Amino acid sequence: MYNPTVARLTYRALLGRRRALIMFALPALLIIIASVVRALVGPDDDVAAELLGGFALGAMVPLIGVVAGTGAIAPEIDDSSIVYVLAKPIPRSTIIMTKLVVAIGVTMAFSAIPTLIAGYILNNNSQQLAAAYAIATLIASIAYAAVFLLLGTVTKHAVVFGLVYALVWEALFGSLVPGARALSIQQWAQAVVEKVGRGDFITSEVSTATGAVLLVVVTVAATWYAMRRLRVLTLAGEE
Amino acid sequence: MTAIQIDRVSRWFGNVVAVNDITMTIGPGVTGLLGPNGAGKSTLINMMAGFLPPSSGSVTLDGAPIWRNEQVYKAIGLVPEREAMYDFLTGKDFVIANAELHGLGAAAAQKALATVEMEYAQDRKISTYSKGMRQRVKMASALVHEPSVLLLDEPFNGMDPRQRMHLMDLLRQMGAEGRTVLFSSHILEEVEQLAAHIEVIVAGRHAASGDFRKIRRLMTDRPHRYLVRSSDDRALAAALIADASTAGIELDWTEKALRIQAIDFTRFTELLPRVAREHGIRLYTVQPSDESLESVFSYLVAA
């Protein structure tokens, strides 16, 4: 279910493109903000939860997920260079699984590590907030990568749709409309780590069990459908 | 022996029919798929390569369906028309990756790079390659597993004459080894030089099939039309109509020119300048008015 050559090509495509800059810029921004906040207000659990939940988990992870998830497959489909990978005796499911693993790995690396560092800068992991949010970003990375990888196999405008979902749905509706909040990867990930953090800093619209189940369902369904899409990928002629 | 069977295949995109009820078998040796741009050659190759399902009919490799069957790629090597590759890799890394995806190693990749004479540039990034170099690296990527079927979509595009000859030699050799080699082209001369067997596609239909000489004759024996302007159109017309190679001449008043229909192409091209010189007429314009491939092919379809 994993092909190292496909993985190598995907890593190089992901980290070699200009888009990859956003994956370095967002974590850097998070750490800078954390440092500034710490210097101005000192260690504060409320501020830490606000920043880690609102910015790190709420904006940074989905954005990195969009770049890594769609970037792992969409550009290759777009310019049809994916032909060289598909015209090989390798099951398409293996190609999807491999690209998913790479997208998850990249999203995790660029979101969990900076979140943990920012958490320590903000309040020295007081109330275990840094650990809880780092775990939440790890969990959310899996679901985001799967959803955005699927998006990359479905539409040419994967990045646009991905950004709309990440920014408009998760960030805007998610904070304004209560119903929308229940349908958000960010909320589900928070539900899972609710009990990791001490105190009542981490809350979610859904219960821990519901959040976990929904994350698994979404991840599995998205991956399954992406495999199906790749099996019937067509290349129309240039004529 | 490996053959691709195309059996009553049609493919449409919405209301547009790209391939219309085509039946053919592509067997060992070199086959040229000839047709004007937009005729449906790429659509047909995409179906043979497993990247497009036929809307009706079947495309099989020795009886096994090609669509949704990745096992066929053990036997098929594909050289797509599109330029895009993994441009951030070196040529060598790219071909090695292709070999690995077939479960082969660097030795197979090196052999393929040697076959296409790309070893000298193998350590450069693909993004720095010329069109001809890209074409050869694409070729190497398709040859790593020594496929028994090789499909090439417009492989000579962008190649200089020397590269073109080299690729032709290579394909000829592969055909002689008993491999099934199919390439598409919209240029008759290319196909004629390389393929003993030709399949002609026009507007999605299978227009002709067989030996290139037969097809060549069909193409050259048709009447040719010319637009000619000269210092004395009437005198020229009178002198030309006397010869058997000319079927009809019209004085076009709006264009201020002669429209000439020639039957014997070779004789007419020799006749026109001779007649003009003998009568002291200056030729200002000699323009074939139906030389576009589309008209050549449409004549073929009518034949």
Short mmCIF file of C-alpha atoms in Angstrom, two decimals, chain B residues 102 167 169 186 243 269 283 290:
data_model
loop_
_atom_site.label_atom_id
_atom_site.label_comp_id
_atom_site.label_asym_id
_atom_site.label_seq_id
_atom_site.Cartn_x
_atom_site.Cartn_y
_atom_site.Cartn_z
CA HIS B 102 8.27 -1.03 -12.84
CA LEU B 167 14.24 8.06 -33.29
CA ASP B 169 15.94 4.16 -36.60
CA HIS B 186 -0.21 14.53 -38.96
CA ASP B 243 -1.98 20.51 -72.07
CA THR B 269 4.37 21.70 -61.75
CA LEU B 283 4.29 34.66 -62.69
CA ASP B 290 -6.15 23.14 -51.33
#
